[in-house]
Coordinates of C-alpha atoms in Angstrom, one line a residue:
M192 CA 16.5 35.1 -13.7
K193 CA 18.1 32.3 -15.4
I194 CA 16.5 29.5 -17.4
I195 CA 18.3 26.2 -17.5
T196 CA 17.1 23.5 -20.0
E197 CA 18.6 20.1 -20.4
D198 CA 17.5 16.8 -22.3
I199 CA 17.4 13.8 -19.9
T200 CA 17.0 10.0 -20.4
P201 CA 14.8 8.5 -17.6
D202 CA 15.7 5.2 -16.4
K203 CA 14.4 2.7 -18.9
K204 CA 13.9 -0.1 -16.3
S205 CA 11.9 2.1 -13.9
L206 CA 9.4 3.0 -16.6
E207 CA 9.2 -0.6 -17.8
L208 CA 8.3 -1.6 -14.3
Y209 CA 5.5 1.0 -14.0
P210 CA 4.7 2.7 -17.4
L211 CA 3.7 6.3 -17.2
E212 CA 0.7 5.4 -19.3
K213 CA -0.8 3.9 -16.2
I214 CA -1.4 7.5 -14.9
A215 CA -1.9 9.5 -18.0
E216 CA -3.0 8.5 -21.5
R217 CA 0.0 10.2 -23.2
K218 CA 3.4 11.2 -22.0
E219 CA 2.9 14.4 -23.6
D220 CA 0.2 15.1 -21.0
I221 CA 2.4 14.9 -18.0
L222 CA 4.4 17.7 -16.3
F223 CA 6.8 16.8 -13.5
I224 CA 7.2 19.6 -10.9
D225 CA 9.5 20.2 -7.9
I226 CA 10.4 23.7 -6.3
E227 CA 12.9 24.8 -4.0
T228 CA 12.1 27.4 -1.2
T229 CA 13.9 29.5 1.3
G230 CA 11.8 27.8 4.0
L231 CA 8.8 26.0 4.9
S232 CA 6.3 28.7 5.4
A233 CA 4.9 30.5 2.2
K234 CA 4.1 33.7 4.5
T235 CA 7.8 34.2 5.3
S236 CA 9.7 32.4 2.6
E237 CA 10.2 32.6 -1.3
I238 CA 10.4 30.3 -4.0
Y239 CA 14.0 30.5 -5.8
L240 CA 13.7 27.5 -8.3
I241 CA 11.0 25.8 -10.1
G242 CA 11.9 22.7 -12.0
L243 CA 9.8 21.1 -14.6
A244 CA 10.1 17.9 -16.7
F245 CA 8.1 17.1 -19.7
Y246 CA 7.9 15.0 -22.9
E247 CA 8.2 16.6 -26.3
N248 CA 9.4 15.4 -29.9
E249 CA 10.2 11.9 -28.4
L250 CA 12.4 13.3 -25.7
W251 CA 12.1 14.2 -22.0
H252 CA 13.4 17.6 -21.2
T253 CA 13.8 19.6 -18.0
V254 CA 13.5 23.5 -17.5
Q255 CA 14.6 25.1 -14.5
F256 CA 13.5 28.7 -13.6
F257 CA 16.2 30.0 -11.2
A258 CA 15.8 33.3 -9.2
D259 CA 19.5 34.2 -9.4
Q260 CA 18.8 37.8 -8.2
G261 CA 16.1 36.9 -5.8
D262 CA 13.5 37.7 -8.5
E263 CA 10.7 35.3 -7.4
E264 CA 8.0 37.0 -9.3
D265 CA 9.9 36.6 -12.6
I266 CA 10.4 33.0 -12.3
L267 CA 6.6 32.5 -11.4
K268 CA 5.7 34.6 -14.4
S269 CA 8.0 32.7 -16.8
A270 CA 6.9 29.3 -15.5
G271 CA 3.3 30.2 -15.9
S272 CA 3.8 31.4 -19.3
F273 CA 5.6 28.1 -20.3
I274 CA 2.9 26.0 -19.0
L275 CA 0.2 28.3 -20.8
E276 CA 2.2 27.4 -24.1
H277 CA 1.7 23.6 -23.7
N278 CA -1.4 21.6 -22.8
F279 CA -0.4 19.6 -19.9
K280 CA -3.2 17.6 -18.5
L281 CA -1.5 16.1 -15.3
L282 CA 1.0 17.5 -12.7
V283 CA 3.0 14.8 -11.2
H284 CA 5.1 15.6 -7.9
Y285 CA 6.2 14.3 -4.6
N286 CA 4.4 15.6 -1.7
G287 CA 3.2 18.5 -3.9
N288 CA -0.4 18.5 -2.7
R289 CA 0.7 19.3 0.9
F290 CA 3.7 21.6 0.0
D291 CA 4.7 22.6 -3.5
L292 CA 1.3 23.5 -5.0
P293 CA -0.1 25.5 -1.9
F294 CA 3.2 27.3 -1.8
I295 CA 3.1 28.3 -5.5
K296 CA -0.6 29.4 -4.9
F297 CA 0.3 31.5 -2.0
R298 CA 3.1 33.3 -3.8
C299 CA 1.2 33.8 -7.0
D300 CA -1.6 35.4 -4.9
K301 CA 1.1 37.7 -3.4
Y302 CA 1.9 39.1 -6.7
S303 CA -1.7 39.0 -8.0
L304 CA -0.6 36.4 -10.6
A305 CA -2.8 33.7 -12.1
D306 CA -1.8 30.4 -10.6
V307 CA -1.9 28.1 -13.8
F308 CA -0.8 25.0 -11.8
E309 CA -4.0 24.7 -10.2
E310 CA -5.8 24.4 -13.4
I311 CA -4.1 21.1 -14.1
D312 CA -5.0 17.8 -12.5
S313 CA -2.8 16.7 -9.7
F314 CA -1.1 13.2 -9.2
D315 CA 0.9 13.0 -5.9
I316 CA 3.2 10.0 -5.7
Y317 CA 3.7 10.7 -1.9
K318 CA 0.0 10.4 -1.1
K319 CA -0.1 7.1 -3.0
I320 CA 2.6 5.5 -1.0
S321 CA 2.8 7.2 2.4
K322 CA -0.1 5.2 4.0
Y323 CA 1.9 2.0 3.4
K324 CA 5.2 3.1 5.2
N325 CA 5.0 0.5 7.9
V326 CA 4.4 -2.2 5.4
L327 CA 7.5 -1.1 3.5
G328 CA 9.5 -1.1 6.5
I329 CA 10.9 2.5 6.1
P330 CA 11.3 5.2 8.7
D331 CA 9.7 8.0 6.7
C332 CA 8.5 8.8 3.1
K333 CA 10.9 11.3 2.1
Q334 CA 11.8 11.1 -1.5
K335 CA 15.5 10.3 -0.6
T336 CA 14.1 7.5 1.6
I337 CA 12.2 6.2 -1.2
E338 CA 15.2 6.2 -3.5
L339 CA 17.3 4.3 -1.0
F340 CA 14.4 1.7 -0.5
L341 CA 14.6 1.1 -4.5
G342 CA 18.3 1.3 -4.5
I343 CA 18.8 4.4 -6.3
D344 CA 22.0 6.4 -5.9
R345 CA 21.9 10.4 -5.7
K346 CA 24.7 12.8 -6.8
D347 CA 23.6 16.0 -4.8
E348 CA 25.3 16.6 -1.8
C349 CA 22.9 18.7 0.3
S350 CA 19.2 18.5 1.4
G351 CA 16.7 21.0 0.5
G352 CA 17.0 22.6 4.1
E353 CA 20.8 22.8 3.8
L354 CA 20.4 24.5 0.5
I355 CA 18.8 27.4 2.0
S356 CA 21.9 29.0 3.4
V357 CA 23.8 27.9 0.2
Y358 CA 21.1 30.0 -1.7
K359 CA 21.6 32.9 0.5
D360 CA 25.5 32.7 0.0
Y361 CA 25.0 32.6 -3.7
L362 CA 22.9 35.8 -3.8
R363 CA 25.9 37.5 -2.2
E364 CA 28.8 35.9 -4.0
H365 CA 27.2 34.4 -7.1
D366 CA 29.8 31.7 -6.9
S367 CA 29.7 28.7 -9.3
H368 CA 29.9 26.1 -6.7
S369 CA 26.8 27.1 -4.9
Y370 CA 24.9 27.6 -8.2
D371 CA 26.0 24.0 -9.0
L372 CA 24.7 22.6 -5.7
L373 CA 21.3 24.5 -6.2
I374 CA 20.7 23.4 -9.7
L375 CA 21.9 19.8 -9.2
H376 CA 19.6 19.2 -6.2
N377 CA 16.4 20.2 -8.1
L378 CA 17.5 18.4 -11.3
D379 CA 18.1 15.3 -9.0
D380 CA 14.6 15.6 -7.6
L381 CA 13.2 15.9 -11.2
K382 CA 15.1 12.8 -12.4
G383 CA 14.4 11.0 -9.0
M384 CA 10.7 11.1 -9.6
F385 CA 11.2 9.0 -12.9
Q386 CA 13.3 6.5 -10.9
I387 CA 10.9 6.3 -8.0
I388 CA 7.9 5.6 -10.3
P389 CA 8.1 1.9 -9.4
I390 CA 7.2 2.7 -5.9
L391 CA 3.7 3.1 -7.4
L392 CA 3.7 -0.7 -8.1
Y393 CA 3.8 -1.4 -4.5
S394 CA 0.6 0.9 -4.0
E395 CA -1.0 -1.0 -6.8
V396 CA -0.2 -4.4 -5.3
L397 CA -1.1 -3.6 -1.8
E398 CA -4.3 -1.9 -2.7
R399 CA -5.2 -5.0 -4.8
F400 CA -5.0 -7.1 -1.6
I401 CA -7.0 -4.7 0.3
N402 CA -9.7 -4.3 -2.1
I403 CA -10.6 -8.0 -2.5
D404 CA -14.3 -8.3 -1.9
T405 CA -15.8 -11.7 -2.0
P406 CA -18.8 -13.5 -0.5
T407 CA -18.6 -16.2 2.0
Y408 CA -17.9 -19.7 0.6
K409 CA -19.2 -22.7 2.1
I410 CA -16.7 -25.8 2.7
S411 CA -18.4 -29.1 2.6
D412 CA -16.8 -32.6 3.1
N413 CA -16.3 -33.1 -0.7
K414 CA -16.4 -29.7 -2.5
I415 CA -15.8 -26.1 -2.3
E416 CA -17.0 -23.9 -5.2
I417 CA -15.0 -20.8 -5.9
P418 CA -15.2 -19.1 -9.2
D419 CA -12.2 -17.7 -11.2
L420 CA -11.2 -14.6 -9.1
D421 CA -8.8 -11.8 -10.1
L422 CA -6.5 -12.5 -7.4
P423 CA -3.0 -11.0 -7.0
V424 CA -1.5 -14.3 -6.0
R425 CA -1.6 -17.9 -7.1
A426 CA -0.8 -20.6 -4.5
S427 CA 1.9 -23.0 -5.6
K428 CA 2.8 -24.8 -2.4
V429 CA 1.1 -25.5 0.9
Q430 CA 2.4 -27.5 3.8
A431 CA 2.2 -27.8 7.6
N432 CA 5.3 -27.2 9.6
Y433 CA 5.8 -28.2 13.2
Y434 CA 8.3 -26.0 15.4
N435 CA 9.0 -25.2 19.0
D436 CA 8.3 -21.7 20.3
I437 CA 10.6 -19.8 22.6
E438 CA 9.0 -21.7 25.6
G439 CA 9.8 -25.0 24.2
S440 CA 6.1 -25.7 23.3
K441 CA 5.3 -27.5 20.3
R442 CA 3.5 -25.3 17.6
I443 CA 2.1 -26.0 14.0
E444 CA 1.9 -23.4 11.3
L445 CA 0.6 -23.3 7.7
Y446 CA 3.4 -22.4 5.2
M447 CA 2.2 -21.2 1.8
K448 CA 4.3 -20.2 -1.3
M449 CA 2.5 -18.2 -3.9
T450 CA 3.3 -16.4 -7.2
L451 CA 2.5 -12.6 -7.4
Y452 CA 1.0 -11.4 -10.7
T453 CA 4.0 -9.1 -11.1
S454 CA 7.4 -8.6 -9.7
L455 CA 8.6 -6.0 -7.2
P456 CA 12.1 -4.4 -7.5
A457 CA 12.7 -4.6 -3.6
G458 CA 11.4 -7.1 -1.2
I459 CA 9.0 -6.3 1.6
G460 CA 7.7 -8.3 4.6
K461 CA 5.6 -7.7 7.4
K462 CA 4.4 -9.6 10.7
F463 CA 1.1 -9.0 12.6
E464 CA 0.5 -11.1 15.6
S465 CA 1.4 -14.4 14.5
C466 CA 0.8 -14.0 10.8
F467 CA 3.7 -13.1 8.4
F468 CA 4.2 -12.4 4.6
K469 CA 7.1 -11.8 2.7
I470 CA 7.4 -10.8 -1.0
E471 CA 10.6 -11.0 -3.1
G472 CA 10.3 -10.4 -6.8
D473 CA 7.2 -12.4 -7.8
T474 CA 7.6 -15.0 -4.9
V475 CA 5.3 -14.7 -1.9
T476 CA 5.6 -16.7 1.2
V477 CA 3.0 -16.7 4.0
R478 CA 3.0 -18.2 7.5
I479 CA -0.2 -18.6 9.7
P480 CA -0.7 -20.4 13.0
L481 CA -2.6 -23.5 12.5
I482 CA -4.6 -24.7 15.5
E483 CA -5.2 -28.2 16.5
D484 CA -8.1 -28.1 18.9
E485 CA -11.7 -28.7 19.4
L486 CA -13.7 -25.5 18.6
K487 CA -17.2 -24.7 18.7
Y488 CA -19.9 -23.9 16.0
F489 CA -22.5 -21.5 17.3
Y490 CA -26.0 -21.9 15.8
S491 CA -27.7 -18.5 15.1
N492 CA -31.3 -19.6 15.7
Y493 CA -30.6 -20.5 19.3
K494 CA -34.4 -20.3 20.3
D495 CA -34.9 -23.6 18.4
Y496 CA -32.5 -25.5 20.4
Y497 CA -32.0 -26.9 23.9
Y498 CA -28.6 -27.1 25.6
L499 CA -27.7 -30.5 27.2
P500 CA -25.2 -29.7 30.1
A501 CA -24.1 -33.4 30.4
E502 CA -22.9 -33.5 26.9
D503 CA -21.9 -29.8 26.7
T504 CA -23.7 -29.4 23.3
A505 CA -26.9 -28.0 21.7
M506 CA -29.6 -30.1 20.2
H507 CA -32.6 -29.0 18.0
K508 CA -35.9 -29.0 19.8
S509 CA -37.3 -31.5 17.3
I510 CA -34.9 -34.1 18.7
A511 CA -34.2 -32.8 22.3
E512 CA -37.9 -33.0 23.0
F513 CA -37.2 -36.5 23.7
V514 CA -34.6 -35.8 26.3
D515 CA -35.6 -35.8 29.8
K516 CA -36.4 -32.1 31.0
A517 CA -34.1 -32.5 33.9
H518 CA -31.2 -32.9 31.5
R519 CA -32.0 -30.1 29.0
Q520 CA -32.4 -26.3 29.2
R521 CA -33.3 -23.5 26.8
A522 CA -30.3 -22.7 24.8
T523 CA -28.8 -19.2 24.9
K524 CA -26.5 -17.5 22.4
A525 CA -23.4 -18.4 24.4
N526 CA -24.2 -22.2 24.8
C527 CA -26.1 -23.0 21.5
Y528 CA -23.1 -24.9 19.9
T529 CA -21.8 -28.1 18.9
K530 CA -18.0 -29.1 19.3
K531 CA -15.7 -30.3 16.7
P532 CA -12.1 -31.4 16.8
G533 CA -9.8 -30.7 13.9
Q534 CA -7.3 -28.4 12.4
F535 CA -8.5 -24.7 12.1
L536 CA -7.2 -21.4 10.5
P537 CA -8.0 -17.9 11.5
Q538 CA -10.1 -15.5 9.3
W539 CA -11.0 -11.9 9.8
T540 CA -13.9 -11.7 7.6
L541 CA -16.5 -14.4 7.2
L542 CA -14.6 -15.7 4.2
F543 CA -15.3 -19.4 4.7
A544 CA -18.2 -21.2 6.4
P545 CA -19.0 -22.7 8.5
Y546 CA -17.0 -20.9 11.0
F547 CA -15.9 -21.6 14.5
K548 CA -14.9 -19.9 17.7
K549 CA -13.3 -21.0 21.1
S550 CA -16.1 -19.1 23.0
Y551 CA -19.0 -17.0 22.2
E552 CA -17.5 -13.8 23.4
D553 CA -14.3 -14.6 21.4
E554 CA -13.9 -12.1 18.4
Q555 CA -11.4 -14.3 16.6
V556 CA -13.1 -16.6 13.9
F557 CA -11.9 -19.7 12.4
F558 CA -12.6 -22.2 9.8
E559 CA -11.7 -25.9 9.4
L560 CA -8.8 -26.9 7.2
T561 CA -10.3 -29.9 5.5
E562 CA -8.7 -32.2 2.9
T563 CA -11.1 -30.5 0.3
F564 CA -9.7 -27.2 1.2
K565 CA -6.1 -28.3 0.9
K566 CA -6.8 -29.5 -2.6
S567 CA -8.3 -26.4 -3.8
R568 CA -5.8 -24.1 -5.4
K569 CA -8.4 -21.3 -5.7
A570 CA -9.3 -21.7 -1.9
M571 CA -5.7 -21.5 -0.9
S572 CA -5.0 -18.6 -3.1
L573 CA -7.9 -16.7 -1.8
Y574 CA -6.9 -17.4 1.8
G575 CA -3.3 -16.3 1.4
A576 CA -4.5 -13.0 -0.2
H577 CA -6.8 -12.7 2.7
I578 CA -4.0 -13.1 5.3
I579 CA -1.9 -10.6 3.5
S580 CA -4.8 -8.1 3.3
H581 CA -5.3 -8.5 7.1
I582 CA -1.6 -7.7 7.8
I583 CA -1.6 -4.7 5.5
T584 CA -4.7 -3.3 7.0
E585 CA -3.5 -3.6 10.6
S586 CA 0.0 -2.3 9.9

């Protein structure tokens, strides 16, 4: 067994973008971990390298336990002893919940060793970000893919899978080139976790959009009362744009420019149906189809209304009683409405009222874009956040 130690200097900019104090009270509490194995199955494969990174005496260090003689049990014992000597409170890893930690557990059981890793709380970077793969626009959530997304360069030449044969060659020849490849890959994985820490900023930002929970706000002709909300964006520019679609038909959209509460190191953008958002740095743009039409407002208490076929509208019984019986009929849920022309915007929860539909069966709900609404920066900020939340949720 070989034990390799090194002092490292994590990328300062990465840790400024997402300080480690967001995931642990003290840096001394954190232990980064990454393992290398001879295969994907813990039943038929072994661990040949355990890499750890930790903070001590004002410096970050790495320690790698390498089974240079195929001595897996020895590196498990040594890594376990090292952890027991410290008081780490949080394991940080990439996809460790599904691979590294269960693999270690199985191999420890094989040798009747205590698995000290399972006694420490776990923080999986992969789990935090994998659900947003489509929003990030990446093909997968491998660590190298995240590094490429963030513009991080790697030094190692091989993937973990390719290194399996390299390790087998090393056990036969013990050549320095194979050794360097094995150690460098694991070391770069450890260093890479520091560099990809800013990816957690995307998880934080996207979750802030998703978790916006507000009541329904009523829009009147002269006011809309929205309290100060802890929104991730603030609207700065709103305008209507006319354009021709691919069929040459004239369309109109609402264009919004907003400021994000933080800055993202790499831009993202996503479209769902006809809605689109893009974030570059701390600048957010949103485009939403704006409808100029006559929509219907449906009364919920339809039993208190009559429907007037000639006027194609519903009227409260207190007034409709004076209408000739031949020109009125009891209202139903489907025809108990009044019509209103104007400009309307889609919404996917009942965020703003009154809300309108094209027909009773239509699931899409709209609200009117009034002059009062246009002048409310709070309302526009909330609506922009609502659109982004919808796109994220549907992606």
